[in-house]
Amino acid sequence: MKPGKSRSRVGVIAARRRTTLYVIALGVWLTGAVWLLYHYFIRSVDQFGFENIHPQQQYWLVAHGIFAVAAAWMFGVLWPGHVLGGWRAKIRRTSGGWLFGGVAWLTLTGVALYYIGSTQWREWTSLAHWVIGLGWVVPYFVHVWYTRNSQR
Ligand code: HEM
Ligand code: HEM
């Protein structure tokens, strides 16, 4: 059997692509987390003593939006070989399934955030987005940990 075609090679991510994936995953997570820090804990005080949204909060959202597009692109790159290949071979299905569900949810709710008009619905969608976003690291680390600590 040719190298790269055997069952034991299913799902392997080439080193350079893996680095790109790590940068994008870290970027999308950190920019979302820093936005939350500004939103909930950091305010700017104007000359009259009023607290306002800190101007940097907006920049972090723009950065997040850029990383979000990159994340959608990376997901498309991983889809044919990594996701479909791993799924069909029944390897790493549980953590991989959670990762897939997480990305689908984050993409859907992220896009919804652009278009939802109702303030109340937007607040719930925002919460549903970032709670799952922050928690996404759990299946991610489990997924990577299993890879690093098993022959397969
Ligand atoms: C958004 C979805 C996913 C992401 C971001 C992702 C990411 C990763 C990463 C970062 C690794 C570790 C690579 C390494 O350290 O060498 C890995 C390994 C692996 N993943 Fe995924 N994964 C996803 C979905 C899936 C799914 C759905 C499956 C299959 C059911 C799967 C199967 C595997 C397998 C089999 C490995 C081990 C590959 C090897 O032996 O090198 N992954 N994945
Ligand atoms: C596949 C991954 C992700 C995608 C595609 C995505 C997409 C988006 C999009 C499109 C927005 C709206 C941007 C705007 O209003 O200008 C957004 C907002 C946001 N995202 Fe994500 N995101 C992802 C992952 C994450 C993660 C991992 C976190 C958690 C740290 C997170 C936290 C946030 C927060 C806090 C907001 C602002 C919510 C608000 O405006 O009320 N996102 N995301």
PDB file of C-alpha atoms and ligand atoms in Angstrom:
ATOM      1  CA  MET A   1       0.000   0.000   0.000  1.00  0.00           C
ATOM      2  CA  LYS A   2       1.332   3.449  -0.897  1.00  0.00           C
ATOM      3  CA  PRO A   3       2.457   5.714   1.966  1.00  0.00           C
ATOM      4  CA  GLY A   4      -0.321   8.128   2.785  1.00  0.00           C
ATOM      5  CA  LYS A   5      -2.989   5.658   1.679  1.00  0.00           C
ATOM      6  CA  SER A   6      -2.905   3.210   4.551  1.00  0.00           C
ATOM      7  CA  ARG A   7      -5.540   3.346   7.294  1.00  0.00           C
ATOM      8  CA  SER A   8      -2.919   4.450   9.831  1.00  0.00           C
ATOM      9  CA  ARG A   9      -2.395   7.713   7.864  1.00  0.00           C
ATOM     10  CA  VAL A  10      -6.043   8.792   7.868  1.00  0.00           C
ATOM     11  CA  GLY A  11      -6.626  12.323   9.122  1.00  0.00           C
ATOM     12  CA  VAL A  12      -2.962  13.381   9.410  1.00  0.00           C
ATOM     13  CA  ILE A  13      -2.535  17.142   9.047  1.00  0.00           C
ATOM     14  CA  ALA A  14       0.703  18.222   7.322  1.00  0.00           C
ATOM     15  CA  ALA A  15       3.021  20.268   9.592  1.00  0.00           C
ATOM     16  CA  ARG A  16       2.622  23.635   7.836  1.00  0.00           C
ATOM     17  CA  ARG A  17      -1.149  23.321   7.605  1.00  0.00           C
ATOM     18  CA  ARG A  18      -1.241  22.312  11.273  1.00  0.00           C
ATOM     19  CA  THR A  19       0.673  25.476  12.235  1.00  0.00           C
ATOM     20  CA  THR A  20      -1.782  27.583  10.203  1.00  0.00           C
ATOM     21  CA  LEU A  21      -4.671  25.819  11.936  1.00  0.00           C
ATOM     22  CA  TYR A  22      -3.178  26.498  15.384  1.00  0.00           C
ATOM     23  CA  VAL A  23      -2.662  30.202  14.577  1.00  0.00           C
ATOM     24  CA  ILE A  24      -6.225  30.585  13.283  1.00  0.00           C
ATOM     25  CA  ALA A  25      -7.788  28.642  16.184  1.00  0.00           C
ATOM     26  CA  LEU A  26      -5.798  30.657  18.724  1.00  0.00           C
ATOM     27  CA  GLY A  27      -6.586  33.908  16.908  1.00  0.00           C
ATOM     28  CA  VAL A  28     -10.336  33.383  16.719  1.00  0.00           C
ATOM     29  CA  TRP A  29     -10.468  32.290  20.352  1.00  0.00           C
ATOM     30  CA  LEU A  30      -8.251  35.066  21.750  1.00  0.00           C
ATOM     31  CA  THR A  31      -9.891  37.900  19.807  1.00  0.00           C
ATOM     32  CA  GLY A  32     -13.320  36.712  21.035  1.00  0.00           C
ATOM     33  CA  ALA A  33     -12.032  36.404  24.611  1.00  0.00           C
ATOM     34  CA  VAL A  34     -10.385  39.864  24.582  1.00  0.00           C
ATOM     35  CA  TRP A  35     -13.610  41.386  23.194  1.00  0.00           C
ATOM     36  CA  LEU A  36     -15.420  39.832  26.186  1.00  0.00           C
ATOM     37  CA  LEU A  37     -12.866  41.324  28.575  1.00  0.00           C
ATOM     38  CA  TYR A  38     -13.439  44.794  27.141  1.00  0.00           C
ATOM     39  CA  HIS A  39     -17.205  44.342  26.985  1.00  0.00           C
ATOM     40  CA  TYR A  40     -17.638  43.215  30.571  1.00  0.00           C
ATOM     41  CA  PHE A  41     -14.665  44.631  32.473  1.00  0.00           C
ATOM     42  CA  ILE A  42     -12.937  47.525  30.683  1.00  0.00           C
ATOM     43  CA  ARG A  43     -14.599  50.897  30.107  1.00  0.00           C
ATOM     44  CA  SER A  44     -13.227  54.274  29.104  1.00  0.00           C
ATOM     45  CA  VAL A  45     -14.197  57.344  31.113  1.00  0.00           C
ATOM     46  CA  ASP A  46     -14.846  60.557  29.192  1.00  0.00           C
ATOM     47  CA  GLN A  47     -14.083  64.146  30.250  1.00  0.00           C
ATOM     48  CA  PHE A  48     -17.447  64.391  32.010  1.00  0.00           C
ATOM     49  CA  GLY A  49     -16.831  61.258  34.055  1.00  0.00           C
ATOM     50  CA  PHE A  50     -19.232  59.024  32.084  1.00  0.00           C
ATOM     51  CA  GLU A  51     -18.256  55.423  31.399  1.00  0.00           C
ATOM     52  CA  ASN A  52     -18.372  54.419  27.723  1.00  0.00           C
ATOM     53  CA  ILE A  53     -17.518  51.374  25.654  1.00  0.00           C
ATOM     54  CA  HIS A  54     -13.744  51.334  25.239  1.00  0.00           C
ATOM     55  CA  PRO A  55     -12.794  52.249  21.633  1.00  0.00           C
ATOM     56  CA  GLN A  56     -10.496  49.194  21.384  1.00  0.00           C
ATOM     57  CA  GLN A  57     -13.456  46.838  21.815  1.00  0.00           C
ATOM     58  CA  GLN A  58     -14.476  47.485  18.205  1.00  0.00           C
ATOM     59  CA  TYR A  59     -10.975  46.705  16.868  1.00  0.00           C
ATOM     60  CA  TRP A  60     -11.035  43.306  18.574  1.00  0.00           C
ATOM     61  CA  LEU A  61     -14.385  42.535  16.944  1.00  0.00           C
ATOM     62  CA  VAL A  62     -12.983  43.440  13.523  1.00  0.00           C
ATOM     63  CA  ALA A  63      -9.972  41.194  14.198  1.00  0.00           C
ATOM     64  CA  HIS A  64     -12.362  38.469  15.323  1.00  0.00           C
ATOM     65  CA  GLY A  65     -14.384  38.798  12.115  1.00  0.00           C
ATOM     66  CA  ILE A  66     -11.192  38.413  10.050  1.00  0.00           C
ATOM     67  CA  PHE A  67     -10.104  35.317  11.984  1.00  0.00           C
ATOM     68  CA  ALA A  68     -13.665  33.965  11.668  1.00  0.00           C
ATOM     69  CA  VAL A  69     -13.413  34.095   7.864  1.00  0.00           C
ATOM     70  CA  ALA A  70     -10.010  32.371   8.088  1.00  0.00           C
ATOM     71  CA  ALA A  71     -11.562  29.707  10.374  1.00  0.00           C
ATOM     72  CA  ALA A  72     -14.317  29.013   7.828  1.00  0.00           C
ATOM     73  CA  TRP A  73     -11.654  28.708   5.113  1.00  0.00           C
ATOM     74  CA  MET A  74      -9.555  26.357   7.280  1.00  0.00           C
ATOM     75  CA  PHE A  75     -12.592  24.219   7.978  1.00  0.00           C
ATOM     76  CA  GLY A  76     -13.136  23.880   4.224  1.00  0.00           C
ATOM     77  CA  VAL A  77      -9.489  22.852   3.826  1.00  0.00           C
ATOM     78  CA  LEU A  78      -9.808  20.181   6.554  1.00  0.00           C
ATOM     79  CA  TRP A  79     -13.166  18.882   5.360  1.00  0.00           C
ATOM     80  CA  PRO A  80     -12.330  16.426   2.530  1.00  0.00           C
ATOM     81  CA  GLY A  81      -9.281  14.620   3.945  1.00  0.00           C
ATOM     82  CA  HIS A  82      -9.282  15.213   7.669  1.00  0.00           C
ATOM     83  CA  VAL A  83     -12.931  15.391   8.699  1.00  0.00           C
ATOM     84  CA  LEU A  84     -14.517  13.047   6.132  1.00  0.00           C
ATOM     85  CA  GLY A  85     -11.482  10.723   6.130  1.00  0.00           C
ATOM     86  CA  GLY A  86     -11.383  10.471   9.950  1.00  0.00           C
ATOM     87  CA  TRP A  87     -15.149  10.051  10.182  1.00  0.00           C
ATOM     88  CA  ARG A  88     -15.304   7.252   7.621  1.00  0.00           C
ATOM     89  CA  ALA A  89     -12.375   5.480   9.272  1.00  0.00           C
ATOM     90  CA  LYS A  90     -14.189   5.816  12.651  1.00  0.00           C
ATOM     91  CA  ILE A  91     -11.146   7.345  14.329  1.00  0.00           C
ATOM     92  CA  ARG A  92     -11.409  10.207  16.873  1.00  0.00           C
ATOM     93  CA  ARG A  93     -15.154  10.423  16.151  1.00  0.00           C
ATOM     94  CA  THR A  94     -16.346  11.675  19.552  1.00  0.00           C
ATOM     95  CA  SER A  95     -14.032  14.655  19.991  1.00  0.00           C
ATOM     96  CA  GLY A  96     -14.015  15.288  16.213  1.00  0.00           C
ATOM     97  CA  GLY A  97     -17.823  15.261  16.164  1.00  0.00           C
ATOM     98  CA  TRP A  98     -17.904  17.837  18.968  1.00  0.00           C
ATOM     99  CA  LEU A  99     -15.398  19.990  17.090  1.00  0.00           C
ATOM    100  CA  PHE A 100     -17.467  19.786  13.937  1.00  0.00           C
ATOM    101  CA  GLY A 101     -20.691  20.610  15.827  1.00  0.00           C
ATOM    102  CA  GLY A 102     -18.923  23.514  17.553  1.00  0.00           C
ATOM    103  CA  VAL A 103     -17.654  25.037  14.311  1.00  0.00           C
ATOM    104  CA  ALA A 104     -21.090  24.663  12.683  1.00  0.00           C
ATOM    105  CA  TRP A 105     -22.775  26.309  15.686  1.00  0.00           C
ATOM    106  CA  LEU A 106     -20.223  29.143  15.896  1.00  0.00           C
ATOM    107  CA  THR A 107     -20.519  29.862  12.183  1.00  0.00           C
ATOM    108  CA  LEU A 108     -24.337  29.875  12.261  1.00  0.00           C
ATOM    109  CA  THR A 109     -24.633  32.015  15.393  1.00  0.00           C
ATOM    110  CA  GLY A 110     -21.747  34.277  14.260  1.00  0.00           C
ATOM    111  CA  VAL A 111     -23.481  35.041  10.954  1.00  0.00           C
ATOM    112  CA  ALA A 112     -26.803  35.475  12.789  1.00  0.00           C
ATOM    113  CA  LEU A 113     -25.155  38.174  14.935  1.00  0.00           C
ATOM    114  CA  TYR A 114     -24.765  40.317  11.816  1.00  0.00           C
ATOM    115  CA  TYR A 115     -28.436  40.163  10.866  1.00  0.00           C
ATOM    116  CA  ILE A 116     -30.605  39.788  13.969  1.00  0.00           C
ATOM    117  CA  GLY A 117     -32.476  43.044  14.551  1.00  0.00           C
ATOM    118  CA  SER A 118     -34.202  42.364  17.881  1.00  0.00           C
ATOM    119  CA  THR A 119     -32.006  43.417  20.826  1.00  0.00           C
ATOM    120  CA  GLN A 120     -33.261  40.609  23.035  1.00  0.00           C
ATOM    121  CA  TRP A 121     -32.659  37.892  20.412  1.00  0.00           C
ATOM    122  CA  ARG A 122     -29.256  39.331  19.662  1.00  0.00           C
ATOM    123  CA  GLU A 123     -28.261  39.146  23.331  1.00  0.00           C
ATOM    124  CA  TRP A 124     -29.266  35.473  23.546  1.00  0.00           C
ATOM    125  CA  THR A 125     -27.520  34.652  20.279  1.00  0.00           C
ATOM    126  CA  SER A 126     -24.387  36.438  21.487  1.00  0.00           C
ATOM    127  CA  LEU A 127     -24.417  34.411  24.722  1.00  0.00           C
ATOM    128  CA  ALA A 128     -25.054  31.139  22.831  1.00  0.00           C
ATOM    129  CA  HIS A 129     -22.145  32.037  20.556  1.00  0.00           C
ATOM    130  CA  TRP A 130     -19.447  32.939  23.026  1.00  0.00           C
ATOM    131  CA  VAL A 131     -20.247  30.331  25.708  1.00  0.00           C
ATOM    132  CA  ILE A 132     -19.803  27.567  23.113  1.00  0.00           C
ATOM    133  CA  GLY A 133     -16.817  29.482  21.692  1.00  0.00           C
ATOM    134  CA  LEU A 134     -14.997  29.621  25.024  1.00  0.00           C
ATOM    135  CA  GLY A 135     -15.855  25.948  25.695  1.00  0.00           C
ATOM    136  CA  TRP A 136     -14.659  24.807  22.252  1.00  0.00           C
ATOM    137  CA  VAL A 137     -11.132  24.490  23.639  1.00  0.00           C
ATOM    138  CA  VAL A 138     -12.207  21.448  25.695  1.00  0.00           C
ATOM    139  CA  PRO A 139     -12.948  19.025  22.798  1.00  0.00           C
ATOM    140  CA  TYR A 140     -10.065  20.666  20.906  1.00  0.00           C
ATOM    141  CA  PHE A 141      -7.489  19.775  23.567  1.00  0.00           C
ATOM    142  CA  VAL A 142      -9.022  16.311  24.057  1.00  0.00           C
ATOM    143  CA  HIS A 143      -8.789  15.763  20.282  1.00  0.00           C
ATOM    144  CA  VAL A 144      -5.147  16.883  20.110  1.00  0.00           C
ATOM    145  CA  TRP A 145      -4.235  15.079  23.346  1.00  0.00           C
ATOM    146  CA  TYR A 146      -5.563  11.757  22.017  1.00  0.00           C
ATOM    147  CA  THR A 147      -3.572  12.243  18.839  1.00  0.00           C
ATOM    148  CA  ARG A 148      -0.357  12.956  20.705  1.00  0.00           C
ATOM    149  CA  ASN A 149      -0.845  10.118  23.216  1.00  0.00           C
ATOM    150  CA  SER A 150      -1.864   7.274  20.957  1.00  0.00           C
ATOM    151  CA  GLN A 151      -0.406   5.407  18.063  1.00  0.00           C
ATOM    152  CA  ARG A 152      -3.472   6.488  16.073  1.00  0.00           C
TER     153      ARG A 152
HETATM  154  C1  HEM B   1     -13.264  21.357  13.009  1.00  0.00           C
HETATM  155  C2  HEM B   1     -12.968  20.113  13.072  1.00  0.00           C
HETATM  156  C3  HEM B   1     -11.618  19.547  13.412  1.00  0.00           C
HETATM  157  C4  HEM B   1     -10.437  20.161  13.757  1.00  0.00           C
HETATM  158  C5  HEM B   1     -10.148  21.646  13.905  1.00  0.00           C
HETATM  159  C6  HEM B   1      -9.463  19.108  13.979  1.00  0.00           C
HETATM  160  C7  HEM B   1      -8.149  19.309  14.375  1.00  0.00           C
HETATM  161  C8  HEM B   1      -7.235  18.319  14.634  1.00  0.00           C
HETATM  162  C9  HEM B   1      -5.909  18.520  15.148  1.00  0.00           C
HETATM  163  C10 HEM B   1      -5.304  19.884  15.474  1.00  0.00           C
HETATM  164  C11 HEM B   1      -5.327  17.306  15.271  1.00  0.00           C
HETATM  165  C12 HEM B   1      -3.938  17.027  15.847  1.00  0.00           C
HETATM  166  C13 HEM B   1      -2.912  17.033  14.766  1.00  0.00           C
HETATM  167  C14 HEM B   1      -1.543  16.789  15.366  1.00  0.00           C
HETATM  168  O1  HEM B   1      -1.263  17.263  16.458  1.00  0.00           O
HETATM  169  O2  HEM B   1      -0.767  16.124  14.697  1.00  0.00           O
HETATM  170  C15 HEM B   1      -6.264  16.312  14.815  1.00  0.00           C
HETATM  171  C16 HEM B   1      -6.022  14.947  14.718  1.00  0.00           C
HETATM  172  C17 HEM B   1      -6.926  14.026  14.270  1.00  0.00           C
HETATM  173  N1  HEM B   1      -8.249  14.265  13.972  1.00  0.00           N
HETATM  174 FE1  HEM B   1      -9.162  16.078  13.853  1.00  0.00          FE
HETATM  175  N2  HEM B   1     -10.064  17.893  13.765  1.00  0.00           N
HETATM  176  C18 HEM B   1     -11.373  18.123  13.437  1.00  0.00           C
HETATM  177  C19 HEM B   1     -12.342  17.172  13.161  1.00  0.00           C
HETATM  178  C20 HEM B   1     -12.111  15.833  13.094  1.00  0.00           C
HETATM  179  C21 HEM B   1     -13.125  14.835  12.811  1.00  0.00           C
HETATM  180  C22 HEM B   1     -14.618  15.112  12.581  1.00  0.00           C
HETATM  181  C23 HEM B   1     -12.486  13.627  12.799  1.00  0.00           C
HETATM  182  C24 HEM B   1     -13.028  12.257  12.544  1.00  0.00           C
HETATM  183  C25 HEM B   1     -14.060  11.748  13.027  1.00  0.00           C
HETATM  184  C26 HEM B   1     -11.095  13.844  13.083  1.00  0.00           C
HETATM  185  C27 HEM B   1     -10.121  12.889  13.155  1.00  0.00           C
HETATM  186  C28 HEM B   1      -8.823  13.074  13.532  1.00  0.00           C
HETATM  187  C29 HEM B   1      -7.806  12.041  13.536  1.00  0.00           C
HETATM  188  C30 HEM B   1      -8.001  10.590  13.112  1.00  0.00           C
HETATM  189  C31 HEM B   1      -6.625  12.630  14.005  1.00  0.00           C
HETATM  190  C32 HEM B   1      -5.265  11.944  14.183  1.00  0.00           C
HETATM  191  C33 HEM B   1      -4.449  12.150  12.937  1.00  0.00           C
HETATM  192  C34 HEM B   1      -3.033  11.636  13.138  1.00  0.00           C
HETATM  193  O3  HEM B   1      -2.881  10.467  13.466  1.00  0.00           O
HETATM  194  O4  HEM B   1      -2.090  12.430  12.951  1.00  0.00           O
HETATM  195  N3  HEM B   1     -10.906  15.212  13.273  1.00  0.00           N
HETATM  196  N4  HEM B   1      -7.435  16.961  14.436  1.00  0.00           N
HETATM  197  C1  HEM B   2     -15.515  29.103  13.859  1.00  0.00           C
HETATM  198  C2  HEM B   2     -15.313  29.984  14.777  1.00  0.00           C
HETATM  199  C3  HEM B   2     -16.036  31.314  14.890  1.00  0.00           C
HETATM  200  C4  HEM B   2     -16.719  32.029  13.946  1.00  0.00           C
HETATM  201  C5  HEM B   2     -16.964  31.668  12.479  1.00  0.00           C
HETATM  202  C6  HEM B   2     -17.182  33.251  14.606  1.00  0.00           C
HETATM  203  C7  HEM B   2     -17.907  34.257  13.972  1.00  0.00           C
HETATM  204  C8  HEM B   2     -18.315  35.423  14.575  1.00  0.00           C
HETATM  205  C9  HEM B   2     -18.991  36.500  13.892  1.00  0.00           C
HETATM  206  C10 HEM B   2     -19.322  36.516  12.401  1.00  0.00           C
HETATM  207  C11 HEM B   2     -19.261  37.454  14.810  1.00  0.00           C
HETATM  208  C12 HEM B   2     -19.993  38.775  14.553  1.00  0.00           C
HETATM  209  C13 HEM B   2     -18.954  39.858  14.352  1.00  0.00           C
HETATM  210  C14 HEM B   2     -19.564  41.249  14.320  1.00  0.00           C
HETATM  211  O1  HEM B   2     -20.654  41.471  14.895  1.00  0.00           O
HETATM  212  O2  HEM B   2     -18.909  42.136  13.740  1.00  0.00           O
HETATM  213  C15 HEM B   2     -18.760  36.993  16.098  1.00  0.00           C
HETATM  214  C16 HEM B   2     -18.856  37.693  17.283  1.00  0.00           C
HETATM  215  C17 HEM B   2     -18.337  37.246  18.476  1.00  0.00           C
HETATM  216  N1  HEM B   2     -17.668  36.056  18.707  1.00  0.00           N
HETATM  217 FE1  HEM B   2     -17.243  34.654  17.332  1.00  0.00          FE
HETATM  218  N2  HEM B   2     -16.780  33.242  15.915  1.00  0.00           N
HETATM  219  C18 HEM B   2     -16.079  32.078  16.128  1.00  0.00           C
HETATM  220  C19 HEM B   2     -15.484  31.678  17.305  1.00  0.00           C
HETATM  221  C20 HEM B   2     -15.575  32.361  18.503  1.00  0.00           C
HETATM  222  C21 HEM B   2     -14.949  31.934  19.716  1.00  0.00           C
HETATM  223  C22 HEM B   2     -14.056  30.690  19.844  1.00  0.00           C
HETATM  224  C23 HEM B   2     -15.298  32.844  20.679  1.00  0.00           C
HETATM  225  C24 HEM B   2     -14.937  32.806  22.130  1.00  0.00           C
HETATM  226  C25 HEM B   2     -13.918  33.228  22.667  1.00  0.00           C
HETATM  227  C26 HEM B   2     -16.118  33.861  20.055  1.00  0.00           C
HETATM  228  C27 HEM B   2     -16.623  34.984  20.676  1.00  0.00           C
HETATM  229  C28 HEM B   2     -17.312  35.997  20.047  1.00  0.00           C
HETATM  230  C29 HEM B   2     -17.800  37.187  20.717  1.00  0.00           C
HETATM  231  C30 HEM B   2     -17.634  37.520  22.198  1.00  0.00           C
HETATM  232  C31 HEM B   2     -18.440  37.980  19.742  1.00  0.00           C
HETATM  233  C32 HEM B   2     -19.125  39.330  19.948  1.00  0.00           C
HETATM  234  C33 HEM B   2     -20.569  39.063  20.304  1.00  0.00           C
HETATM  235  C34 HEM B   2     -21.448  40.293  20.222  1.00  0.00           C
HETATM  236  O3  HEM B   2     -21.250  41.157  19.335  1.00  0.00           O
HETATM  237  O4  HEM B   2     -22.368  40.378  21.046  1.00  0.00           O
HETATM  238  N3  HEM B   2     -16.278  33.525  18.732  1.00  0.00           N
HETATM  239  N4  HEM B   2     -18.183  35.763  15.908  1.00  0.00           N
END
